[in-house]
Short mmCIF file of C-alpha atoms in Angstrom, two decimals:
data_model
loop_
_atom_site.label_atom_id
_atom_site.label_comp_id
_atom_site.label_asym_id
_atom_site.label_seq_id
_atom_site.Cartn_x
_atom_site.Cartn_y
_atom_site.Cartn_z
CA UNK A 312 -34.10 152.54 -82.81
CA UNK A 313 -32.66 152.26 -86.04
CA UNK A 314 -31.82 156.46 -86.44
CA UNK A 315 -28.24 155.96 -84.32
CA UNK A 316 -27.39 153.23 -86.52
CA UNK A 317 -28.44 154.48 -90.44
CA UNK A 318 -26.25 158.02 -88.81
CA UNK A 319 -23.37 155.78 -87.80
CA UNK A 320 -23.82 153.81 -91.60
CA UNK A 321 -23.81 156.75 -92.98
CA UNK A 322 -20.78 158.31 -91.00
CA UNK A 323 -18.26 155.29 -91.20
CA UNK A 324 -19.59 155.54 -95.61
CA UNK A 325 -18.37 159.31 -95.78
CA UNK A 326 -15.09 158.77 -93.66
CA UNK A 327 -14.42 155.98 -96.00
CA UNK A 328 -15.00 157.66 -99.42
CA UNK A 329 -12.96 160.86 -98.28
CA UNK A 330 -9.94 158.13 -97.21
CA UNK A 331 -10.67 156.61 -100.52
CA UNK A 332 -10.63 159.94 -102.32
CA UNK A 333 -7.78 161.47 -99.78
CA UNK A 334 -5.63 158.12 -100.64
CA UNK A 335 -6.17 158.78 -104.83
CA UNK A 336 -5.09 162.61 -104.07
CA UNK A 337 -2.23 161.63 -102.60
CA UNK A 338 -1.21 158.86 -104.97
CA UNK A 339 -1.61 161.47 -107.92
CA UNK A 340 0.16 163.85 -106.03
CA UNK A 341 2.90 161.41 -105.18
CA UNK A 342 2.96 160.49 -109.32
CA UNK A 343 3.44 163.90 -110.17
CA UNK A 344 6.35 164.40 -107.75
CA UNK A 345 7.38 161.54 -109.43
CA UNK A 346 7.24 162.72 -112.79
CA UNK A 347 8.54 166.45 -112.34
CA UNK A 348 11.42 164.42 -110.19
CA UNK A 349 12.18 162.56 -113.61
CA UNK A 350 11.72 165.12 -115.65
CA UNK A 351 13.67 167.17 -113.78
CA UNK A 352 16.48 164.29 -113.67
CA UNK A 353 16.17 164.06 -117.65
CA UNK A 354 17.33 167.43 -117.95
CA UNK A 355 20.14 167.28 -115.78
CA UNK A 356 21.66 164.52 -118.17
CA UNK A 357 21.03 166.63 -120.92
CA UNK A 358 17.37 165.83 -122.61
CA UNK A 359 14.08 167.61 -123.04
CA UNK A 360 11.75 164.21 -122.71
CA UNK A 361 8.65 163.65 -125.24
CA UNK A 362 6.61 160.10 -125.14
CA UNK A 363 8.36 158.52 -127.80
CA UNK A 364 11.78 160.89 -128.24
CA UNK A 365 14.20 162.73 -126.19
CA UNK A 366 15.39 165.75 -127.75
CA UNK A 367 19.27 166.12 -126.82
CA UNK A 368 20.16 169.71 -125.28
CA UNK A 369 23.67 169.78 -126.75
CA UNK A 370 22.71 170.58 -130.23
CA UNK A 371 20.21 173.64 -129.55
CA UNK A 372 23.00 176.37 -129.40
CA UNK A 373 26.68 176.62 -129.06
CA UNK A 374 29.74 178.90 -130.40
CA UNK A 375 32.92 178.25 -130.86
CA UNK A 376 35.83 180.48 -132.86
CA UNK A 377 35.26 178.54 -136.13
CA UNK A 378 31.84 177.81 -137.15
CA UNK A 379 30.31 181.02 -134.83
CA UNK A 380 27.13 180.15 -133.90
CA UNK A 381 26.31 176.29 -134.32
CA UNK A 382 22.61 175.57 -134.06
CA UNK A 383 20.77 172.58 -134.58
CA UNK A 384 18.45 169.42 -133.11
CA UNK A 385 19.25 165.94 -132.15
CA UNK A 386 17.93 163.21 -129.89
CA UNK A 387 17.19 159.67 -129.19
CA UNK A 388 14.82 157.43 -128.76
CA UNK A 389 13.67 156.22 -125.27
CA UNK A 390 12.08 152.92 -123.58
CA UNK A 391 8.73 153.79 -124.35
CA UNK A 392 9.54 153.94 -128.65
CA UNK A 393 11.84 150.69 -127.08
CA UNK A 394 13.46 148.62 -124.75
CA UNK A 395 15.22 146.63 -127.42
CA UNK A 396 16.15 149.00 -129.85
CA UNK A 397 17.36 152.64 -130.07
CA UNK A 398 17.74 155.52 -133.07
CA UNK A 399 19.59 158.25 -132.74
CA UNK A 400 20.21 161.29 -134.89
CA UNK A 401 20.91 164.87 -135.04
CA UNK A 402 22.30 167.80 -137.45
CA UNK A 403 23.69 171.11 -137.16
CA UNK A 404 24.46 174.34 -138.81
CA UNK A 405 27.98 176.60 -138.62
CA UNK A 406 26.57 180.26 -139.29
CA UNK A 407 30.88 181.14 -139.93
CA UNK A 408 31.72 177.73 -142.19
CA UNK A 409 27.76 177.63 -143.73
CA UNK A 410 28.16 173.97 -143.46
CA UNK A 411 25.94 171.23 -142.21
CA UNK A 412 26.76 168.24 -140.07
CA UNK A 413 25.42 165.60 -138.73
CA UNK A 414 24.83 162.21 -137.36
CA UNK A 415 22.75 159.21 -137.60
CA UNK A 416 22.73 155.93 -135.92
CA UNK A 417 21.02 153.22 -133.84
CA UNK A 418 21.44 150.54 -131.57
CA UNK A 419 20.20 147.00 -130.57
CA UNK A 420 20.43 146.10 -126.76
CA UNK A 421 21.79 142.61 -126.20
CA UNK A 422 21.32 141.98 -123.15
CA UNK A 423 19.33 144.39 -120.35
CA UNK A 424 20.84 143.24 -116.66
CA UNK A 425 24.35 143.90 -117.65
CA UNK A 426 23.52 147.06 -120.23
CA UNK A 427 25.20 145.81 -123.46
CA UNK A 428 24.55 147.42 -126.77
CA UNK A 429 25.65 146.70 -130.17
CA UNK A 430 26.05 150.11 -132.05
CA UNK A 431 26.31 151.49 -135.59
CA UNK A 432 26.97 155.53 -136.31
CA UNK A 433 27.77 157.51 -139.09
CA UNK A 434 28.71 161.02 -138.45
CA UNK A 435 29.81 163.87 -140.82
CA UNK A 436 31.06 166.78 -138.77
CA UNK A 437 34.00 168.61 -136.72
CA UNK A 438 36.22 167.17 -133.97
CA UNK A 439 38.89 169.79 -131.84
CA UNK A 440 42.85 168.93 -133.04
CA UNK A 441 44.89 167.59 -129.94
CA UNK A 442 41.70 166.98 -127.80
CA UNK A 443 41.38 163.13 -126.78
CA UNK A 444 37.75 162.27 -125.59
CA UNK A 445 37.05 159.05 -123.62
CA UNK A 446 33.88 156.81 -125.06
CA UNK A 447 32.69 156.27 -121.18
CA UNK A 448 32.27 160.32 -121.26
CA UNK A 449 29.58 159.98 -124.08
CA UNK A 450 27.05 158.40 -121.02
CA UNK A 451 27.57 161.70 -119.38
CA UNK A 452 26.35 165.20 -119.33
CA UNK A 453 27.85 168.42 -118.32
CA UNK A 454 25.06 171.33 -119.01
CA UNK A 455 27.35 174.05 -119.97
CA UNK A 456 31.09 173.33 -121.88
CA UNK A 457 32.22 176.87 -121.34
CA UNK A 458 35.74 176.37 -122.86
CA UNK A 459 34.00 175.47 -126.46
CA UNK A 460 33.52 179.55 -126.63
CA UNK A 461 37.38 179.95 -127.48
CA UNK A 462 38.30 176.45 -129.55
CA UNK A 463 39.37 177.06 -132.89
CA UNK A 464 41.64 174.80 -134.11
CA UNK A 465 39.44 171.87 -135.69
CA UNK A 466 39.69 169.14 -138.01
CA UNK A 467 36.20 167.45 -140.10
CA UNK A 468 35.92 163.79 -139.67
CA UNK A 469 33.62 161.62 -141.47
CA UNK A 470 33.31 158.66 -139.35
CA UNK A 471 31.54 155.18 -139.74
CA UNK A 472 31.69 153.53 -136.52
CA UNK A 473 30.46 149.99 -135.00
CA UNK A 474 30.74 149.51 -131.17
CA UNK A 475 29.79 147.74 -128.22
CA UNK A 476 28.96 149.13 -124.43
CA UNK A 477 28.73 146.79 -121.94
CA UNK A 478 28.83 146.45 -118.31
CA UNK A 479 31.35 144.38 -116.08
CA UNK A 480 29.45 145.18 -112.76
CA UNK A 481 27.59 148.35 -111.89
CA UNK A 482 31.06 149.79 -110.85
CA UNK A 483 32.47 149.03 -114.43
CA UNK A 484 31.69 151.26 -117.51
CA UNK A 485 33.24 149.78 -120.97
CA UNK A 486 32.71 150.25 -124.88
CA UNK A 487 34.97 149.10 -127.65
CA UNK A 488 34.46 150.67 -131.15
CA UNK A 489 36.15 149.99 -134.05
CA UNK A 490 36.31 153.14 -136.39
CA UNK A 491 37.52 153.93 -140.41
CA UNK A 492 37.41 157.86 -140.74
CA UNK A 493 38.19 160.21 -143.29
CA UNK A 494 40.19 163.47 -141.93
CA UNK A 495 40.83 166.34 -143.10
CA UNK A 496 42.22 169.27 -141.14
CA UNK A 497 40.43 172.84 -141.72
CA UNK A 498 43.62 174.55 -140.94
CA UNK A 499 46.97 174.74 -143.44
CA UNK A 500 48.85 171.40 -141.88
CA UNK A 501 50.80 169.02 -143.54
CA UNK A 502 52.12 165.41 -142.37
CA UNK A 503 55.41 164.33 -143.31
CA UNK A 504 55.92 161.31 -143.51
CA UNK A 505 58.25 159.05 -145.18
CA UNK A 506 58.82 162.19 -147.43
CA UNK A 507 55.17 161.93 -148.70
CA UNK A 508 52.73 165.16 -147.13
CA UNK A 509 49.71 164.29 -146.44
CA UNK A 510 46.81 167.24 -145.68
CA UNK A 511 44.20 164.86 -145.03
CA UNK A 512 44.08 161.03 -144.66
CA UNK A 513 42.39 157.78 -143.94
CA UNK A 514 42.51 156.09 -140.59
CA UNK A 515 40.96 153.04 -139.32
CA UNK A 516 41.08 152.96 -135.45
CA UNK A 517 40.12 150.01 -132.31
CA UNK A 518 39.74 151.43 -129.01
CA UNK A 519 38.35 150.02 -125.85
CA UNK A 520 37.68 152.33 -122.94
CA UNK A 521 37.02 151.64 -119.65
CA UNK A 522 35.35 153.47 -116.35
CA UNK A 523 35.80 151.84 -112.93
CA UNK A 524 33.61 153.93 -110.12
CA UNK A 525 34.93 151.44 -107.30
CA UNK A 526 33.70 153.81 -104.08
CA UNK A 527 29.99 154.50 -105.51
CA UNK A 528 27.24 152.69 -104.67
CA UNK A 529 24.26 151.23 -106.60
CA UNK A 530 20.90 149.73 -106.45
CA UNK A 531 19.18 147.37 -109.02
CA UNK A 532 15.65 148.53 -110.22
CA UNK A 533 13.86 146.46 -112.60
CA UNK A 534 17.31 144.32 -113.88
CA UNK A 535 19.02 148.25 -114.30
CA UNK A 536 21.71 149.16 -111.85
CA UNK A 537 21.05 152.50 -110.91
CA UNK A 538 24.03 155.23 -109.20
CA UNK A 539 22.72 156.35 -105.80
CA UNK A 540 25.76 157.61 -104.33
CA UNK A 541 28.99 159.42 -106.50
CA UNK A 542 31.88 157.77 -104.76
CA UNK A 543 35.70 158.98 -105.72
CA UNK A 544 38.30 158.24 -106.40
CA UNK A 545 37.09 157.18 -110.42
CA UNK A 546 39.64 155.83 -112.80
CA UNK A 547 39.16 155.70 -116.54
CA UNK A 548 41.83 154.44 -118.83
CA UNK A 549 41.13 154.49 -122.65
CA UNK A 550 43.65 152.03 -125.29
CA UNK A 551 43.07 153.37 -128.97
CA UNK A 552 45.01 151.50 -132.01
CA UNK A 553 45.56 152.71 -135.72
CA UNK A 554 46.25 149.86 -137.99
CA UNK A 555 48.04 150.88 -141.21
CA UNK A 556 46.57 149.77 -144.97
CA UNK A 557 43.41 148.57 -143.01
CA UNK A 558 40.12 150.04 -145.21
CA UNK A 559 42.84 152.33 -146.93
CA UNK A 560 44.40 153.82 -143.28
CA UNK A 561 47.48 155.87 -143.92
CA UNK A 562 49.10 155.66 -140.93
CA UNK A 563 49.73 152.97 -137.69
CA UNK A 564 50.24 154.77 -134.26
CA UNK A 565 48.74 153.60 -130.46
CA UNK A 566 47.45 155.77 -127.48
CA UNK A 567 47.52 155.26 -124.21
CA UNK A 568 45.13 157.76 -122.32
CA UNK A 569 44.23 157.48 -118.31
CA UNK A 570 42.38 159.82 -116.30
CA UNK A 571 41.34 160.15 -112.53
CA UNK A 572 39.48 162.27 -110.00
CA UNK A 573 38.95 162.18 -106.47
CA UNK A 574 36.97 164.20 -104.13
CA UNK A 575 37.25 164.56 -100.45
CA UNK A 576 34.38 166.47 -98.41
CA UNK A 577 31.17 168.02 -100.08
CA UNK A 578 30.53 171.37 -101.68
CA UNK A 579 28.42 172.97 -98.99
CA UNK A 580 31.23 172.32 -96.05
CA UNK A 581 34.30 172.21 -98.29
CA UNK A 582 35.57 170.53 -100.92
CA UNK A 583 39.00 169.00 -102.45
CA UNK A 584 39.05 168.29 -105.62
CA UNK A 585 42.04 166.29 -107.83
CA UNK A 586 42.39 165.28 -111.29
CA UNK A 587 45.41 163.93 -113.05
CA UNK A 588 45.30 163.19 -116.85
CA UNK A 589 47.81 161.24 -119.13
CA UNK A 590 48.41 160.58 -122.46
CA UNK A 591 51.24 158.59 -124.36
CA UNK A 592 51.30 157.90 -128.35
CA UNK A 593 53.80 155.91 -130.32
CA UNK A 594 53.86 155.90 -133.84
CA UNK A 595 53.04 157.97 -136.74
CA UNK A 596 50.78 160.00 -135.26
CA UNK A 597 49.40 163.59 -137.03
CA UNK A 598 48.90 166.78 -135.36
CA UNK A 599 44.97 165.69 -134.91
CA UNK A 600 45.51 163.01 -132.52
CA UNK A 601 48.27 164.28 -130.66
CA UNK A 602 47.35 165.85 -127.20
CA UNK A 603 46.92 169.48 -126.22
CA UNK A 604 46.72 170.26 -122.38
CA UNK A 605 43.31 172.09 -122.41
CA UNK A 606 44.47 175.80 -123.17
CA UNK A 607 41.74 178.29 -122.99
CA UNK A 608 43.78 182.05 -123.94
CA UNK A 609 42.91 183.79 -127.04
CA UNK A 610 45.40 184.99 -128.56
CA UNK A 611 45.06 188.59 -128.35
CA UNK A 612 47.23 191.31 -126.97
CA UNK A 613 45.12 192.83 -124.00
CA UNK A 614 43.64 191.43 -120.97
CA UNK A 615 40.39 192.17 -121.37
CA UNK A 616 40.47 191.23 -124.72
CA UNK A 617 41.34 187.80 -123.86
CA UNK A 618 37.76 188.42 -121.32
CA UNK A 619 35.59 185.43 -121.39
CA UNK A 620 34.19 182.45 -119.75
CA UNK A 621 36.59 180.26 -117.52
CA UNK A 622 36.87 176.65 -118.26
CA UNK A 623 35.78 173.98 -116.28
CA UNK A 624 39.37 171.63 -115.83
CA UNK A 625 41.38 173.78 -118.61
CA UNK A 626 44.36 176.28 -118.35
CA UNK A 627 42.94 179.60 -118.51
CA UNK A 628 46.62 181.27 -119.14
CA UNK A 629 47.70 178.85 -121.69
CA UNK A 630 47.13 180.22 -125.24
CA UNK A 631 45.51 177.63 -128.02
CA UNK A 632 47.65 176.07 -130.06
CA UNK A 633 50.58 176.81 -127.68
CA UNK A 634 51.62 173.17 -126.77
CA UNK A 635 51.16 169.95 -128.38
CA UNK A 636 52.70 166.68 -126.97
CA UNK A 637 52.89 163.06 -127.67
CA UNK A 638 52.69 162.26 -124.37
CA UNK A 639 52.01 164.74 -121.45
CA UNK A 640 50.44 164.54 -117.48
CA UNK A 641 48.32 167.33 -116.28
CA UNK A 642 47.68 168.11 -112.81
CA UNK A 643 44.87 169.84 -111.39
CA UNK A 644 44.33 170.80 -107.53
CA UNK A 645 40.69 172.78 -106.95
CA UNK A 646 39.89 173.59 -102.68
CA UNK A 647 36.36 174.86 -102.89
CA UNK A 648 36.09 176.81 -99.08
CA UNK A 649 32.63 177.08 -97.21
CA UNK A 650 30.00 178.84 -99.30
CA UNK A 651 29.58 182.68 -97.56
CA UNK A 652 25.94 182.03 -96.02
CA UNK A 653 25.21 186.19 -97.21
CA UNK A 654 21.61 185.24 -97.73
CA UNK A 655 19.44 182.34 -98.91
CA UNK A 656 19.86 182.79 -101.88
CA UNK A 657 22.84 184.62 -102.29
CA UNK A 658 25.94 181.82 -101.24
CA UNK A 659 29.18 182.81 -103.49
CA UNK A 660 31.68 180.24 -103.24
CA UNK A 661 35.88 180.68 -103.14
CA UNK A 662 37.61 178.23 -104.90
CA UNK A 663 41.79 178.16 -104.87
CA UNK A 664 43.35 176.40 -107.81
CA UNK A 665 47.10 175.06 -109.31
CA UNK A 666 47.49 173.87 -112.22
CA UNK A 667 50.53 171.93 -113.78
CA UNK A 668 51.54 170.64 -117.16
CA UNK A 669 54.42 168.33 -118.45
CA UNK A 670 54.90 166.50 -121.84
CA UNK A 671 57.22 166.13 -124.73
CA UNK A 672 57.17 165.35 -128.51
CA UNK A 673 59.37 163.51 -130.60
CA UNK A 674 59.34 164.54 -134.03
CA UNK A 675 57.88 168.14 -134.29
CA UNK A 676 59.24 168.37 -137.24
CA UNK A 677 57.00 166.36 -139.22
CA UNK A 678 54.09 168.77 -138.74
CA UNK A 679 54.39 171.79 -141.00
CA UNK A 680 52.90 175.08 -141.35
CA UNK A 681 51.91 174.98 -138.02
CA UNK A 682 54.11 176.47 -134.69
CA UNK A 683 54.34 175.31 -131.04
CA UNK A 684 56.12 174.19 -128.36
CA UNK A 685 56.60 171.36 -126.08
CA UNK A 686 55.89 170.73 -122.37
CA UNK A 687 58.93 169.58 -121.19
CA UNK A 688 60.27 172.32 -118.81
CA UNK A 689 56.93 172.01 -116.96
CA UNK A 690 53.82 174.39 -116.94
CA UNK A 691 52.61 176.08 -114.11
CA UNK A 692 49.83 178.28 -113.07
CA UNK A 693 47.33 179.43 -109.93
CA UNK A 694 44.70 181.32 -109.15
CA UNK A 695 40.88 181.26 -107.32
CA UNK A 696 37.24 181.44 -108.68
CA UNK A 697 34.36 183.40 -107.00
CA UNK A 698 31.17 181.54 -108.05
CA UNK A 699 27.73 181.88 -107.97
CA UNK A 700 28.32 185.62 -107.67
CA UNK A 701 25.28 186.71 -109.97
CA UNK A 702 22.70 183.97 -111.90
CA UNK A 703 25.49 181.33 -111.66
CA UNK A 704 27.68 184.12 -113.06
CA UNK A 705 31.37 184.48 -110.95
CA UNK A 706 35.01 185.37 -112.04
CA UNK A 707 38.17 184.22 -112.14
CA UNK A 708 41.79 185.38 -111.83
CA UNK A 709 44.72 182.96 -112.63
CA UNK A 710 48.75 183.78 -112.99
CA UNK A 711 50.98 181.62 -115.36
CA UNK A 712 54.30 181.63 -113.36
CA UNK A 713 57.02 179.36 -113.65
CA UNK A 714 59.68 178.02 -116.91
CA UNK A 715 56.84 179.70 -119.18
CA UNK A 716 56.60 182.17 -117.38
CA UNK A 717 56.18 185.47 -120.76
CA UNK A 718 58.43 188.55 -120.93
CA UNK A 719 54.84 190.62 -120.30
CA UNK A 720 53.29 190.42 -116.91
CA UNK A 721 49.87 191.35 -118.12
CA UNK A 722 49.98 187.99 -120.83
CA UNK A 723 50.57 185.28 -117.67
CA UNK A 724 47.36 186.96 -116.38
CA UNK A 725 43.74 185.55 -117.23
CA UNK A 726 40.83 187.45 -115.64
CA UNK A 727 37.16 185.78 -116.43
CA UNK A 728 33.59 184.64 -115.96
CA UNK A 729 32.82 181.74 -114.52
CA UNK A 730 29.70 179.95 -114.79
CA UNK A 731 28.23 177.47 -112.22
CA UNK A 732 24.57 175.52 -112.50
CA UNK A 733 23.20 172.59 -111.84
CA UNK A 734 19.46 171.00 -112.27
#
């Protein structure tokens, strides 16, 4: 009498270890999704994670016309070294200048819900002349800055820094750093001002930037707002003040920089894409903070001489070193049609471009030994990218047409790579 029930024990034990044992699989197996999905996530903002370190991707390998091949390691720490505190560090080598640089630093988080960090860096190395970098930009990644390959116009810095990020809502991204740096162009350039040349200089610098992502949405995990969908338009708008005889600063000048970019439709139906940057400086302001609109031509005489990889929002027929402004809007106007469905896993993409330019500068004749000219008639140029033709490999064709337009058809022409990948 008792057989049908010890088989039935028996039975209902089994089914229950092999839930028990099917339920642990498929937690671990739900833990590792979860990690490769992090992991995977790490890399697309630009970090190889360890337990106690993640190694920054930016400084394994890059090139640019001056240093060649620049080669080096950096990181941070992460929550687990953390949650309070950060260090940060990395250094670099120029194969073309032999010289070093680097970059220490740390941080101390005030306060966790609304991400606010009181910062301290020290950083001995190169910054491009003209370019004008927003401090929201530092929180994100791009995995491949093709337009670096041509730059070769650059200035050393030595820079001692304090700052302060912090977080309005979820929506609003801000830091404000105060800055004394030592400049000191790598190029023959001289300042002239008040009859006195200066070839290097001392400035001490307050900026506060600001992101406002008012159309993306968020979700709060563990007191840490978290992006879950990119909404456009995005507005950034960066203030940046040089104080004369403050910590031995030559000069007193003011920027005004604003940036935006909005995107209609997605990538795999069709996408519009706009961006519109602006830039205004008053003052005495040298050739290293004055603006360039992203030119990415090298100066030589052939086509395919000038053969490499297209920029991601720059001018591909505007030579370097071309234009400089002290104030200046650029326009940019990207339609990215319907992938061609060829094959699973060949999808190459047409995108149609225009691109315009405008700007003007006061005094250009307080910058000597160096040659350019303004923006003021208005720079124009179009063309279309064929992505994802090959590895992420495509090309690019672009015309420069308009008041600029050059005596020599082939120099208004720009025929390149493009590369396109994403984690």
């Amino acid at each position: 009498m008792l057989k049908p029930y010890a088989l039935t024990f028996v039975l209902l034990f089994s089914w229950g270890m092999h839930s028990q044992l099917s339920d642990k699989s498929h937690k671990a197996h739900q833990q590792d999704s979860i990690k490769k999905s992090e992991f995977i996530k790490q890399l697309g903002n630009g970090y190889f994670p360890t337990k106690y370190f993640n190694f920054d991707l930016r400084y394994l390998i890059k090139f640019n016309q001056y240093e060649g091949l620049r080669s080096g390691i950096g990181g941070t720490t992460n929550d687990a070294f953390s949650k309070k505190y950060r260090l940060n560090f990395y250094t670099v080598y120029g194969f073309n200048d032999h010289r070093f640089k680097y970059g220490i630093g740390g941080g101390l988080r005030l306060a966790q819900k609304t991400g606010t960090w009181l910062n301290v860096n020290y950083t001995d190395d190169l910054q491009e002349t003209g370019s004008s970098k927003f401090l929201t930009d530092k929180r994100f990644f791009q995995f491949f800055e093709p337009r670096l390959l041509n730059i070769d116009l650059f200035h050393k810095h030595l820079t001692k820094s304090l700052s302060i990020e912090h977080q309005f809502t979820p929506k609003i991204l801000t830091e404000t750093q105060f800055a004394v740096s030592n400049i000191d162009p790598t190029y023959d350039y001289q300042y002239n001002f008040n009859n006195t040349l200066y070839n290097r200089f001392h400035l001490s610098t307050a900026t506060v930037a600001m992101q406002w992502s008012p159309f993306s949405k968020f979700d709060s995990t563990d007191h840490i707002a978290k992006e879950t969908k990119d909404g456009y338009p995005k507005f950034t708008i960066q203030y940046t003040k040089a104080f004369k005889n403050v910590f031995k600063s030559d000069f007193s000048f003011s920027k005004l920089d604003f940036r935006t970019i909005h995107r209609i439709g997605d990538l795999n139906t069709g996408l519009s894409e706009i961006i519109m940057v602006s830039g205004i400086t008053n003052g005495n302001t040298p050739l290293t903070h004055l603006y360039h609109a992203y030119p990415n031509n090298i100066t030589k005489e052939t086509i395919m001489q000038r053969f490499s990889v297209a920029g991601l929002n720059s001018f591909e027929t505007m030579f370097f070193n071309e234009f400089f402004s002290d104030k200046f809007t650029t326009f940019q106007f990207k339609q990215y049609l319907k992938p061609f469905h060829i094959s699973e896993r060949f999808k190459p993409q047409l995108v149609l471009i225009s691109r315009y330019a405008i700007g003007d500068i006061k005094h250009p004749e307080r910058h000597q030994n160096v040659t350019f000219n303004s923006l003021k008639k208005g720079y124009t140029e179009s063309g279309f990218e064929l992505n994802k033709l090959l590895f992420g490999f495509g090309l690019s064709f672009t015309y420069r047409y308009g008041a600029y337009h050059l005596a020599d058809v082939e120099d208004n022409v720009a025929f390149k790579f493009t590369f396109n990948v994403t984690l």
